[in-house]
mmCIF file of C-alpha atoms and ligand atoms in Angstrom:
data_model
loop_
_atom_site.group_PDB
_atom_site.id
_atom_site.type_symbol
_atom_site.label_atom_id
_atom_site.label_comp_id
_atom_site.label_asym_id
_atom_site.label_seq_id
_atom_site.Cartn_x
_atom_site.Cartn_y
_atom_site.Cartn_z
ATOM 1 C CA UNK A 1497 13.483 40.059 -10.691
ATOM 2 C CA UNK A 1498 16.138 41.002 -13.195
ATOM 3 C CA UNK A 1499 15.485 43.915 -15.616
ATOM 4 C CA UNK A 1500 16.869 43.402 -19.902
ATOM 5 C CA UNK A 1501 19.591 45.746 -20.969
ATOM 6 C CA UNK A 1502 18.015 48.267 -23.449
ATOM 7 C CA UNK A 1503 19.283 47.690 -26.886
ATOM 8 C CA UNK A 1504 19.704 50.900 -27.705
ATOM 9 C CA UNK A 1505 18.759 51.493 -31.540
ATOM 10 C CA UNK A 1506 18.903 55.318 -31.367
ATOM 11 C CA UNK A 1507 22.040 55.951 -30.672
ATOM 12 C CA UNK A 1508 23.517 52.942 -32.249
ATOM 13 C CA UNK A 1509 22.280 54.096 -35.936
ATOM 14 C CA UNK A 1510 23.744 58.105 -34.463
ATOM 15 C CA UNK A 1511 27.383 56.375 -34.596
ATOM 16 C CA UNK A 1512 26.470 54.442 -37.944
ATOM 17 C CA UNK A 1513 25.488 57.452 -39.431
ATOM 18 C CA UNK A 1514 28.449 59.342 -38.330
ATOM 19 C CA UNK A 1515 30.545 56.390 -40.243
ATOM 20 C CA UNK A 1516 28.660 56.414 -43.117
ATOM 21 C CA UNK A 1517 29.710 60.369 -43.190
ATOM 22 C CA UNK A 1518 33.337 59.506 -43.205
ATOM 23 C CA UNK A 1519 32.899 57.562 -45.493
ATOM 24 C CA UNK A 1520 31.087 59.812 -47.793
ATOM 25 C CA UNK A 1521 33.123 62.346 -47.252
ATOM 26 C CA UNK A 1522 36.240 60.120 -48.377
ATOM 27 C CA UNK A 1523 33.577 58.741 -51.218
ATOM 28 C CA UNK A 1524 33.797 61.985 -52.277
ATOM 29 C CA UNK A 1525 37.559 62.689 -52.649
ATOM 30 C CA UNK A 1526 38.193 59.986 -54.395
ATOM 31 C CA UNK A 1527 35.324 59.601 -57.295
ATOM 32 C CA UNK A 1528 34.665 63.204 -57.270
ATOM 33 C CA UNK A 1529 31.068 63.405 -56.697
ATOM 34 C CA UNK A 1530 29.031 62.336 -53.641
ATOM 35 C CA UNK A 1531 27.062 58.904 -53.447
ATOM 36 C CA UNK A 1532 23.430 60.226 -54.316
ATOM 37 C CA UNK A 1533 20.111 58.839 -53.260
ATOM 38 C CA UNK A 1534 16.564 59.384 -54.707
ATOM 39 C CA UNK A 1535 13.499 58.853 -53.360
ATOM 40 C CA UNK A 1536 10.258 58.287 -55.131
ATOM 41 C CA UNK A 1537 7.192 58.632 -53.755
ATOM 42 C CA UNK A 1538 3.930 58.636 -55.538
ATOM 43 C CA UNK A 1539 0.657 60.296 -53.754
ATOM 44 C CA UNK A 1540 0.362 62.097 -50.469
ATOM 45 C CA UNK A 1541 0.226 59.366 -47.465
ATOM 46 C CA UNK A 1542 0.990 61.428 -44.365
ATOM 47 C CA UNK A 1543 3.208 58.265 -42.754
ATOM 48 C CA UNK A 1544 5.625 58.064 -46.163
ATOM 49 C CA UNK A 1545 5.497 61.411 -46.340
ATOM 50 C CA UNK A 1546 7.386 62.377 -42.923
ATOM 51 C CA UNK A 1547 9.585 59.367 -44.149
ATOM 52 C CA UNK A 1548 10.280 60.657 -47.187
ATOM 53 C CA UNK A 1549 11.161 63.791 -45.377
ATOM 54 C CA UNK A 1550 13.421 61.794 -43.155
ATOM 55 C CA UNK A 1551 14.890 60.432 -45.165
ATOM 56 C CA UNK A 1552 16.346 63.199 -47.458
ATOM 57 C CA UNK A 1553 17.220 65.738 -44.205
ATOM 58 C CA UNK A 1554 19.265 62.540 -43.299
ATOM 59 C CA UNK A 1555 20.954 61.620 -46.504
ATOM 60 C CA UNK A 1556 21.917 65.257 -47.154
ATOM 61 C CA UNK A 1557 23.768 64.973 -43.053
ATOM 62 C CA UNK A 1558 25.386 62.798 -44.058
ATOM 63 C CA UNK A 1559 27.604 64.126 -46.670
ATOM 64 C CA UNK A 1560 25.158 62.590 -49.449
ATOM 65 C CA UNK A 1561 23.178 64.246 -52.121
ATOM 66 C CA UNK A 1562 18.927 63.571 -52.120
ATOM 67 C CA UNK A 1563 16.631 63.865 -54.859
ATOM 68 C CA UNK A 1564 13.275 63.552 -53.977
ATOM 69 C CA UNK A 1565 10.637 62.836 -56.640
ATOM 70 C CA UNK A 1566 6.980 63.637 -55.752
ATOM 71 C CA UNK A 1567 4.344 62.310 -58.284
ATOM 72 C CA UNK A 1568 0.642 62.883 -57.561
ATOM 73 C CA UNK A 1569 -1.431 59.883 -56.442
ATOM 74 C CA UNK A 1570 -2.869 59.262 -60.385
ATOM 75 C CA UNK A 1571 0.442 58.819 -61.182
ATOM 76 C CA UNK A 1572 0.397 55.941 -64.833
ATOM 77 C CA UNK A 1573 2.231 52.650 -64.419
ATOM 78 C CA UNK A 1574 4.092 53.961 -67.196
ATOM 79 C CA UNK A 1575 5.330 56.974 -66.300
ATOM 80 C CA UNK A 1576 6.243 55.613 -62.944
ATOM 81 C CA UNK A 1577 8.708 53.411 -64.805
ATOM 82 C CA UNK A 1578 9.786 55.687 -67.190
ATOM 83 C CA UNK A 1579 10.786 57.846 -64.191
ATOM 84 C CA UNK A 1580 12.423 54.248 -62.335
ATOM 85 C CA UNK A 1581 14.268 53.559 -65.801
ATOM 86 C CA UNK A 1582 15.505 57.207 -65.655
ATOM 87 C CA UNK A 1583 16.816 56.970 -62.198
ATOM 88 C CA UNK A 1584 18.684 53.726 -63.207
ATOM 89 C CA UNK A 1585 20.856 55.912 -65.924
ATOM 90 C CA UNK A 1586 21.018 58.868 -63.811
ATOM 91 C CA UNK A 1587 25.370 58.891 -62.935
ATOM 92 C CA UNK A 1588 24.412 60.897 -60.392
ATOM 93 C CA UNK A 1589 22.079 58.238 -58.545
ATOM 94 C CA UNK A 1590 23.546 55.410 -56.441
ATOM 95 C CA UNK A 1591 20.162 54.092 -54.548
ATOM 96 C CA UNK A 1592 16.500 53.823 -55.733
ATOM 97 C CA UNK A 1593 13.828 53.687 -53.613
ATOM 98 C CA UNK A 1594 10.499 53.279 -54.094
ATOM 99 C CA UNK A 1595 8.002 54.515 -50.939
ATOM 100 C CA UNK A 1596 6.083 51.773 -50.879
ATOM 101 C CA UNK A 1597 2.922 51.529 -50.552
ATOM 102 C CA UNK A 1598 2.124 52.482 -53.815
ATOM 103 C CA UNK A 1599 -1.482 52.983 -54.729
ATOM 104 C CA UNK A 1600 -4.030 50.431 -55.266
ATOM 105 C CA UNK A 1601 -3.885 50.777 -58.812
ATOM 106 C CA UNK A 1602 0.106 51.025 -59.064
ATOM 107 C CA UNK A 1603 1.867 47.069 -59.328
ATOM 108 C CA UNK A 1604 4.330 47.390 -56.667
ATOM 109 C CA UNK A 1605 6.352 44.119 -57.819
ATOM 110 C CA UNK A 1606 6.427 45.196 -62.028
ATOM 111 C CA UNK A 1607 7.770 48.793 -60.250
ATOM 112 C CA UNK A 1608 10.619 47.345 -57.834
ATOM 113 C CA UNK A 1609 11.513 44.902 -60.771
ATOM 114 C CA UNK A 1610 12.711 47.618 -62.760
ATOM 115 C CA UNK A 1611 15.112 49.488 -59.900
ATOM 116 C CA UNK A 1612 18.748 48.256 -61.285
ATOM 117 C CA UNK A 1613 19.801 45.652 -58.892
ATOM 118 C CA UNK A 1614 23.184 48.198 -58.251
ATOM 119 C CA UNK A 1615 20.777 50.441 -57.008
ATOM 120 C CA UNK A 1616 18.420 48.571 -54.939
ATOM 121 C CA UNK A 1617 19.337 49.639 -52.186
ATOM 122 C CA UNK A 1618 15.750 49.017 -50.280
ATOM 123 C CA UNK A 1619 16.818 45.065 -51.430
ATOM 124 C CA UNK A 1620 13.442 44.101 -52.729
ATOM 125 C CA UNK A 1621 14.470 43.524 -56.217
ATOM 126 C CA UNK A 1622 14.121 39.526 -57.187
ATOM 127 C CA UNK A 1623 18.254 39.538 -57.731
ATOM 128 C CA UNK A 1624 18.623 41.635 -54.682
ATOM 129 C CA UNK A 1625 16.051 38.817 -52.633
ATOM 130 C CA UNK A 1626 18.337 35.163 -54.646
ATOM 131 C CA UNK A 1627 21.552 36.621 -54.039
ATOM 132 C CA UNK A 1628 20.424 37.002 -50.034
ATOM 133 C CA UNK A 1629 19.200 33.060 -50.535
ATOM 134 C CA UNK A 1630 22.593 32.111 -52.317
ATOM 135 C CA UNK A 1631 25.018 33.375 -49.610
ATOM 136 C CA UNK A 1632 26.106 36.001 -52.729
ATOM 137 C CA UNK A 1633 27.213 39.662 -51.409
ATOM 138 C CA UNK A 1634 24.695 42.049 -52.400
ATOM 139 C CA UNK A 1635 22.143 44.968 -51.341
ATOM 140 C CA UNK A 1636 19.683 43.480 -47.972
ATOM 141 C CA UNK A 1637 16.478 45.473 -46.923
ATOM 142 C CA UNK A 1638 17.490 47.503 -44.387
ATOM 143 C CA UNK A 1639 15.130 47.466 -41.415
ATOM 144 C CA UNK A 1640 16.966 43.320 -41.132
ATOM 145 C CA UNK A 1641 20.171 44.325 -41.850
ATOM 146 C CA UNK A 1642 19.980 47.350 -38.821
ATOM 147 C CA UNK A 1643 18.434 44.411 -36.774
ATOM 148 C CA UNK A 1644 21.246 42.074 -37.659
ATOM 149 C CA UNK A 1645 23.583 44.612 -36.468
ATOM 150 C CA UNK A 1646 21.859 45.378 -33.235
ATOM 151 C CA UNK A 1647 22.681 41.443 -32.320
ATOM 152 C CA UNK A 1648 26.030 41.211 -33.345
ATOM 153 C CA UNK A 1649 26.506 44.580 -31.035
ATOM 154 C CA UNK A 1650 25.090 42.861 -28.066
ATOM 155 C CA UNK A 1651 26.236 38.835 -28.605
ATOM 156 C CA UNK A 1652 28.552 38.584 -30.633
ATOM 157 C CA UNK A 1653 29.002 35.509 -32.457
ATOM 158 C CA UNK A 1654 25.530 34.521 -32.792
ATOM 159 C CA UNK A 1655 26.394 30.682 -34.625
ATOM 160 C CA UNK A 1656 24.552 28.198 -33.518
ATOM 161 C CA UNK A 1657 21.392 30.189 -31.613
ATOM 162 C CA UNK A 1658 17.898 29.520 -31.346
ATOM 163 C CA UNK A 1659 16.179 32.365 -33.593
ATOM 164 C CA UNK A 1660 12.686 32.833 -34.141
ATOM 165 C CA UNK A 1661 11.148 35.012 -36.429
ATOM 166 C CA UNK A 1662 7.705 36.396 -35.803
ATOM 167 C CA UNK A 1663 6.186 37.330 -39.557
ATOM 168 C CA UNK A 1664 7.331 36.273 -43.435
ATOM 169 C CA UNK A 1665 7.252 39.318 -45.323
ATOM 170 C CA UNK A 1666 9.548 40.051 -47.942
ATOM 171 C CA UNK A 1667 10.182 43.340 -46.313
ATOM 172 C CA UNK A 1668 11.460 42.082 -43.054
ATOM 173 C CA UNK A 1669 10.797 37.988 -41.897
ATOM 174 C CA UNK A 1670 12.155 36.337 -44.568
ATOM 175 C CA UNK A 1671 15.190 38.262 -45.620
ATOM 176 C CA UNK A 1672 15.888 38.072 -41.296
ATOM 177 C CA UNK A 1673 15.744 34.455 -41.453
ATOM 178 C CA UNK A 1674 18.187 34.925 -44.413
ATOM 179 C CA UNK A 1675 20.494 37.124 -42.723
ATOM 180 C CA UNK A 1676 19.671 34.866 -38.670
ATOM 181 C CA UNK A 1677 20.832 31.646 -41.037
ATOM 182 C CA UNK A 1678 24.111 32.979 -42.483
ATOM 183 C CA UNK A 1679 24.974 33.310 -38.922
ATOM 184 C CA UNK A 1680 24.746 30.000 -38.744
ATOM 185 C CA UNK A 1681 22.102 30.817 -36.223
ATOM 186 C CA UNK A 1682 18.751 27.702 -35.722
ATOM 187 C CA UNK A 1683 16.114 29.881 -37.514
ATOM 188 C CA UNK A 1684 12.255 29.039 -37.050
ATOM 189 C CA UNK A 1685 9.483 31.713 -39.337
ATOM 190 C CA UNK A 1686 6.241 31.602 -37.706
ATOM 191 C CA UNK A 1687 3.317 33.494 -39.009
ATOM 192 C CA UNK A 1688 -0.060 33.454 -38.844
ATOM 193 C CA UNK A 1689 -0.650 29.764 -39.368
ATOM 194 C CA UNK A 1690 1.776 28.733 -36.761
ATOM 195 C CA UNK A 1691 0.371 26.642 -34.157
ATOM 196 C CA UNK A 1692 1.340 27.110 -30.138
ATOM 197 C CA UNK A 1693 3.533 29.984 -31.009
ATOM 198 C CA UNK A 1694 3.979 30.975 -27.776
ATOM 199 C CA UNK A 1695 5.835 27.195 -27.208
ATOM 200 C CA UNK A 1696 8.118 28.075 -30.083
ATOM 201 C CA UNK A 1697 9.204 31.154 -29.511
ATOM 202 C CA UNK A 1698 9.815 29.960 -25.411
ATOM 203 C CA UNK A 1699 12.972 28.306 -27.356
ATOM 204 C CA UNK A 1700 14.391 30.754 -29.119
ATOM 205 C CA UNK A 1701 17.291 32.311 -27.912
ATOM 206 C CA UNK A 1702 16.859 35.563 -29.896
ATOM 207 C CA UNK A 1703 13.878 36.516 -30.695
ATOM 208 C CA UNK A 1704 12.538 39.070 -33.725
ATOM 209 C CA UNK A 1705 9.138 40.447 -33.807
ATOM 210 C CA UNK A 1706 7.786 41.758 -37.028
ATOM 211 C CA UNK A 1707 4.169 41.163 -36.803
ATOM 212 C CA UNK A 1708 2.336 44.982 -36.399
ATOM 213 C CA UNK A 1709 -0.076 43.515 -33.458
ATOM 214 C CA UNK A 1710 0.552 45.940 -30.348
ATOM 215 C CA UNK A 1711 2.112 44.029 -27.371
ATOM 216 C CA UNK A 1712 1.174 40.228 -28.642
ATOM 217 C CA UNK A 1713 4.036 38.789 -27.908
ATOM 218 C CA UNK A 1714 3.828 38.148 -24.215
ATOM 219 C CA UNK A 1715 6.642 37.956 -20.758
ATOM 220 C CA UNK A 1716 6.070 34.364 -20.414
ATOM 221 C CA UNK A 1717 6.418 33.470 -24.360
ATOM 222 C CA UNK A 1718 10.621 35.305 -23.454
ATOM 223 C CA UNK A 1719 13.139 32.487 -22.359
ATOM 224 C CA UNK A 1720 14.967 33.496 -19.676
ATOM 225 C CA UNK A 1721 18.106 35.594 -21.000
ATOM 226 C CA UNK A 1722 16.715 35.588 -24.507
ATOM 227 C CA UNK A 1723 17.438 38.920 -26.541
ATOM 228 C CA UNK A 1724 14.209 40.503 -27.913
ATOM 229 C CA UNK A 1725 14.525 42.431 -31.193
ATOM 230 C CA UNK A 1726 11.271 44.341 -31.782
ATOM 231 C CA UNK A 1727 10.360 45.353 -35.534
ATOM 232 C CA UNK A 1728 6.561 46.357 -34.587
ATOM 233 C CA UNK A 1729 5.037 50.287 -35.147
ATOM 234 C CA UNK A 1730 1.824 50.357 -33.921
ATOM 235 C CA UNK A 1731 -0.212 53.507 -33.135
ATOM 236 C CA UNK A 1732 -2.343 53.669 -30.338
ATOM 237 C CA UNK A 1733 -4.635 56.078 -28.126
ATOM 238 C CA UNK A 1734 -2.737 57.375 -25.900
ATOM 239 C CA UNK A 1735 -3.794 58.288 -22.385
ATOM 240 C CA UNK A 1736 -4.128 61.926 -23.249
ATOM 241 C CA UNK A 1737 -7.474 62.276 -25.254
ATOM 242 C CA UNK A 1738 -6.857 62.541 -29.295
ATOM 243 C CA UNK A 1739 -3.131 61.725 -29.367
ATOM 244 C CA UNK A 1740 -1.716 58.573 -30.183
ATOM 245 C CA UNK A 1741 1.493 56.962 -29.161
ATOM 246 C CA UNK A 1742 3.969 54.360 -30.731
ATOM 247 C CA UNK A 1743 4.077 50.302 -29.626
ATOM 248 C CA UNK A 1744 5.983 47.526 -30.408
ATOM 249 C CA UNK A 1745 4.790 44.040 -31.230
ATOM 250 C CA UNK A 1746 6.226 42.526 -27.294
ATOM 251 C CA UNK A 1747 4.908 43.142 -24.614
ATOM 252 C CA UNK A 1748 8.166 46.086 -23.447
ATOM 253 C CA UNK A 1749 7.278 46.070 -19.182
ATOM 254 C CA UNK A 1750 6.826 42.546 -18.902
ATOM 255 C CA UNK A 1751 9.175 41.202 -21.041
ATOM 256 C CA UNK A 1752 12.036 43.461 -19.344
ATOM 257 C CA UNK A 1753 11.860 41.718 -16.390
ATOM 258 C CA UNK A 1754 13.088 38.141 -17.959
ATOM 259 C CA UNK A 1755 14.863 38.941 -21.342
ATOM 260 C CA UNK A 1756 18.520 39.676 -21.965
ATOM 261 C CA UNK A 1757 18.445 42.501 -23.359
ATOM 262 C CA UNK A 1758 15.629 44.194 -25.813
ATOM 263 C CA UNK A 1759 14.930 46.940 -28.045
ATOM 264 C CA UNK A 1760 12.484 49.531 -26.422
ATOM 265 C CA UNK A 1761 9.914 51.425 -28.763
ATOM 266 C CA UNK A 1762 10.322 53.897 -30.066
ATOM 267 C CA UNK A 1763 14.397 54.245 -30.116
ATOM 268 C CA UNK A 1764 14.673 50.906 -31.070
ATOM 269 C CA UNK A 1765 14.995 49.557 -34.680
ATOM 270 C CA UNK A 1766 12.914 52.382 -36.050
ATOM 271 C CA UNK A 1767 16.429 54.863 -36.205
ATOM 272 C CA UNK A 1768 18.598 51.980 -37.684
ATOM 273 C CA UNK A 1769 16.224 51.308 -40.846
ATOM 274 C CA UNK A 1770 17.320 55.113 -42.707
ATOM 275 C CA UNK A 1771 20.707 54.460 -40.992
ATOM 276 C CA UNK A 1772 21.237 51.298 -43.064
ATOM 277 C CA UNK A 1773 19.776 53.077 -46.487
ATOM 278 C CA UNK A 1774 22.449 55.484 -45.725
ATOM 279 C CA UNK A 1775 24.789 52.560 -45.624
ATOM 280 C CA UNK A 1776 23.537 50.762 -48.301
ATOM 281 C CA UNK A 1777 23.214 53.917 -50.496
ATOM 282 C CA UNK A 1778 27.074 54.009 -50.168
ATOM 283 C CA UNK A 1779 27.898 50.695 -50.596
ATOM 284 C CA UNK A 1780 26.347 51.151 -54.134
ATOM 285 C CA UNK A 1781 28.196 53.838 -54.608
ATOM 286 C CA UNK A 1782 31.781 52.436 -54.193
ATOM 287 C CA UNK A 1783 30.331 49.583 -56.403
ATOM 288 C CA UNK A 1784 29.228 51.193 -58.998
ATOM 289 C CA UNK A 1785 32.045 53.707 -59.051
ATOM 290 C CA UNK A 1786 34.858 50.969 -58.643
ATOM 291 C CA UNK A 1787 35.653 52.458 -55.751
ATOM 292 C CA UNK A 1788 37.259 50.213 -52.676
ATOM 293 C CA UNK A 1789 35.126 51.012 -48.934
ATOM 294 C CA UNK A 1790 37.701 51.907 -46.651
ATOM 295 C CA UNK A 1791 35.053 50.787 -43.465
ATOM 296 C CA UNK A 1792 34.851 47.464 -44.348
ATOM 297 C CA UNK A 1793 32.898 46.982 -41.359
ATOM 298 C CA UNK A 1794 30.581 49.222 -42.724
HETATM 299 P P1 LIG B 2457 3.158 42.805 -42.839
HETATM 300 O O1 LIG B 2457 1.738 43.018 -42.240
HETATM 301 O O2 LIG B 2457 3.910 42.241 -44.330
HETATM 302 O O3 LIG B 2457 3.711 41.200 -42.066
HETATM 303 C C1 LIG B 2457 3.218 40.331 -40.757
HETATM 304 C C2 LIG B 2457 3.632 38.768 -40.752
HETATM 305 O O4 LIG B 2457 2.876 39.045 -39.439
HETATM 306 C C3 LIG B 2457 2.908 38.124 -41.478
HETATM 307 O O5 LIG B 2457 3.894 37.093 -42.196
HETATM 308 C C4 LIG B 2457 1.456 37.527 -40.847
HETATM 309 O O6 LIG B 2457 1.699 36.050 -41.191
HETATM 310 C C5 LIG B 2457 2.381 37.230 -39.495
HETATM 311 N N1 LIG B 2457 1.782 37.675 -38.137
HETATM 312 C C6 LIG B 2457 0.096 38.040 -38.104
HETATM 313 N N2 LIG B 2457 -0.452 38.183 -37.348
HETATM 314 C C7 LIG B 2457 0.412 37.219 -36.746
HETATM 315 C C8 LIG B 2457 -0.320 35.996 -35.653
HETATM 316 N N3 LIG B 2457 -1.165 36.269 -35.337
HETATM 317 N N4 LIG B 2457 0.629 35.499 -35.093
HETATM 318 C C9 LIG B 2457 1.711 35.599 -35.753
HETATM 319 N N5 LIG B 2457 2.370 35.817 -36.995
HETATM 320 C C10 LIG B 2457 1.296 36.641 -36.995
HETATM 321 O O7 LIG B 2457 4.073 43.128 -41.436
HETATM 322 P P2 LIG B 2457 5.574 44.022 -41.684
HETATM 323 O O8 LIG B 2457 6.697 42.980 -42.256
HETATM 324 O O9 LIG B 2457 6.127 45.142 -43.043
HETATM 325 O O10 LIG B 2457 5.956 44.583 -40.577
HETATM 326 C C11 LIG B 2457 5.550 44.016 -39.249
HETATM 327 C C12 LIG B 2457 5.678 45.118 -38.326
HETATM 328 O O11 LIG B 2457 6.971 45.392 -38.558
HETATM 329 C C13 LIG B 2457 4.857 46.411 -38.363
HETATM 330 O O12 LIG B 2457 4.457 46.329 -37.152
HETATM 331 C C14 LIG B 2457 5.512 47.639 -39.347
HETATM 332 O O13 LIG B 2457 5.430 48.897 -39.001
HETATM 333 C C15 LIG B 2457 6.975 47.367 -38.692
HETATM 334 N N6 LIG B 2457 7.856 47.708 -39.998
HETATM 335 C C16 LIG B 2457 9.458 48.693 -39.170
HETATM 336 C C17 LIG B 2457 9.642 49.056 -39.700
HETATM 337 C C18 LIG B 2457 11.046 49.767 -38.817
HETATM 338 O O14 LIG B 2457 11.900 50.656 -39.416
HETATM 339 N N7 LIG B 2457 11.286 50.049 -37.714
HETATM 340 C C19 LIG B 2457 9.928 48.586 -41.081
HETATM 341 C C20 LIG B 2457 9.150 47.692 -41.191
HETATM 342 C C21 LIG B 2457 7.991 47.614 -40.820
HETATM 343 P P3 LIG B 2457 1.383 35.919 -42.622
HETATM 344 O O15 LIG B 2457 2.269 35.477 -43.200
HETATM 345 O O16 LIG B 2457 0.307 34.156 -42.382
HETATM 346 O O17 LIG B 2457 -0.226 36.619 -43.031
#
């Protein structure tokens, strides 16, 4: 039985962050200021706090300015929107990320829609989403763009490949499908109502699983030699009492005996998300400052 190649997202993300660091220094020399990322966190969700801390740390490590705005859980919609408007107008800020999910009383869509499309480094505004659908340049959601980078690094030209994306969220599934379509894949988007999901997945040269169900995708769903990208992050009880561990949406051990290549969880897609966020911030900074980005491959 052959063993799939492991797609090392951790190493790829480290390389991407290093290239972003070089480009960020070149930007600062040309523009006379650092590229800047503002992250807004409302409330005290522990997972969100960890993400925001990591984003801030990696932003500074890449030579960019990090602005963290922590607001109380009972922040009013109008106050959050006023902050977004201030950040839209702030010349030190090139990227704005509002950490989701927001507390229940806030209207996420209404808040995201107020982010200037020029600073929409999460790629979630209607303008960014529309530009992606139209095939126009713009800012693309970080996780699916990271998945695409890993796929192109592994496979080169994706044109003509059969791709199945499991999941149709605004954050991952839909933009992932758009990106694969733009690479001329034949794309199927599967979701909770898809019939005979195993058969649908079995056709695929490329499988992207973004479901949020631990090890749902089984080894016998995978076409031999297929490339499997596991976006899922599921926290499950570990063998050791009271501890938890992370697993993906794919049965990694089983799928590894059939697939040609596969991303592990953790260490696959996860580290790509912040690396691409830094990349998006730098791309936005160049556009805003009217400075050409030297590293065209970024
Ligand atoms: P959502 O919950 O928004 O979307 C899940 C999707 O999976 C939906 O489209 C849903 O279908 C579909 N789905 C649910 N159950 C099934 C099923 N039984 N069969 C087929 N499809 C199903 O999640 P996200 O897209 O935000 O995230 C997906 C996973 O990726 C999560 O584990 C999340 O933690 C992880 N993630 C990881 C990131 C990273 O950095 N690596 C970043 C973002 C997310 P329907 O639309 O019909 O309900």
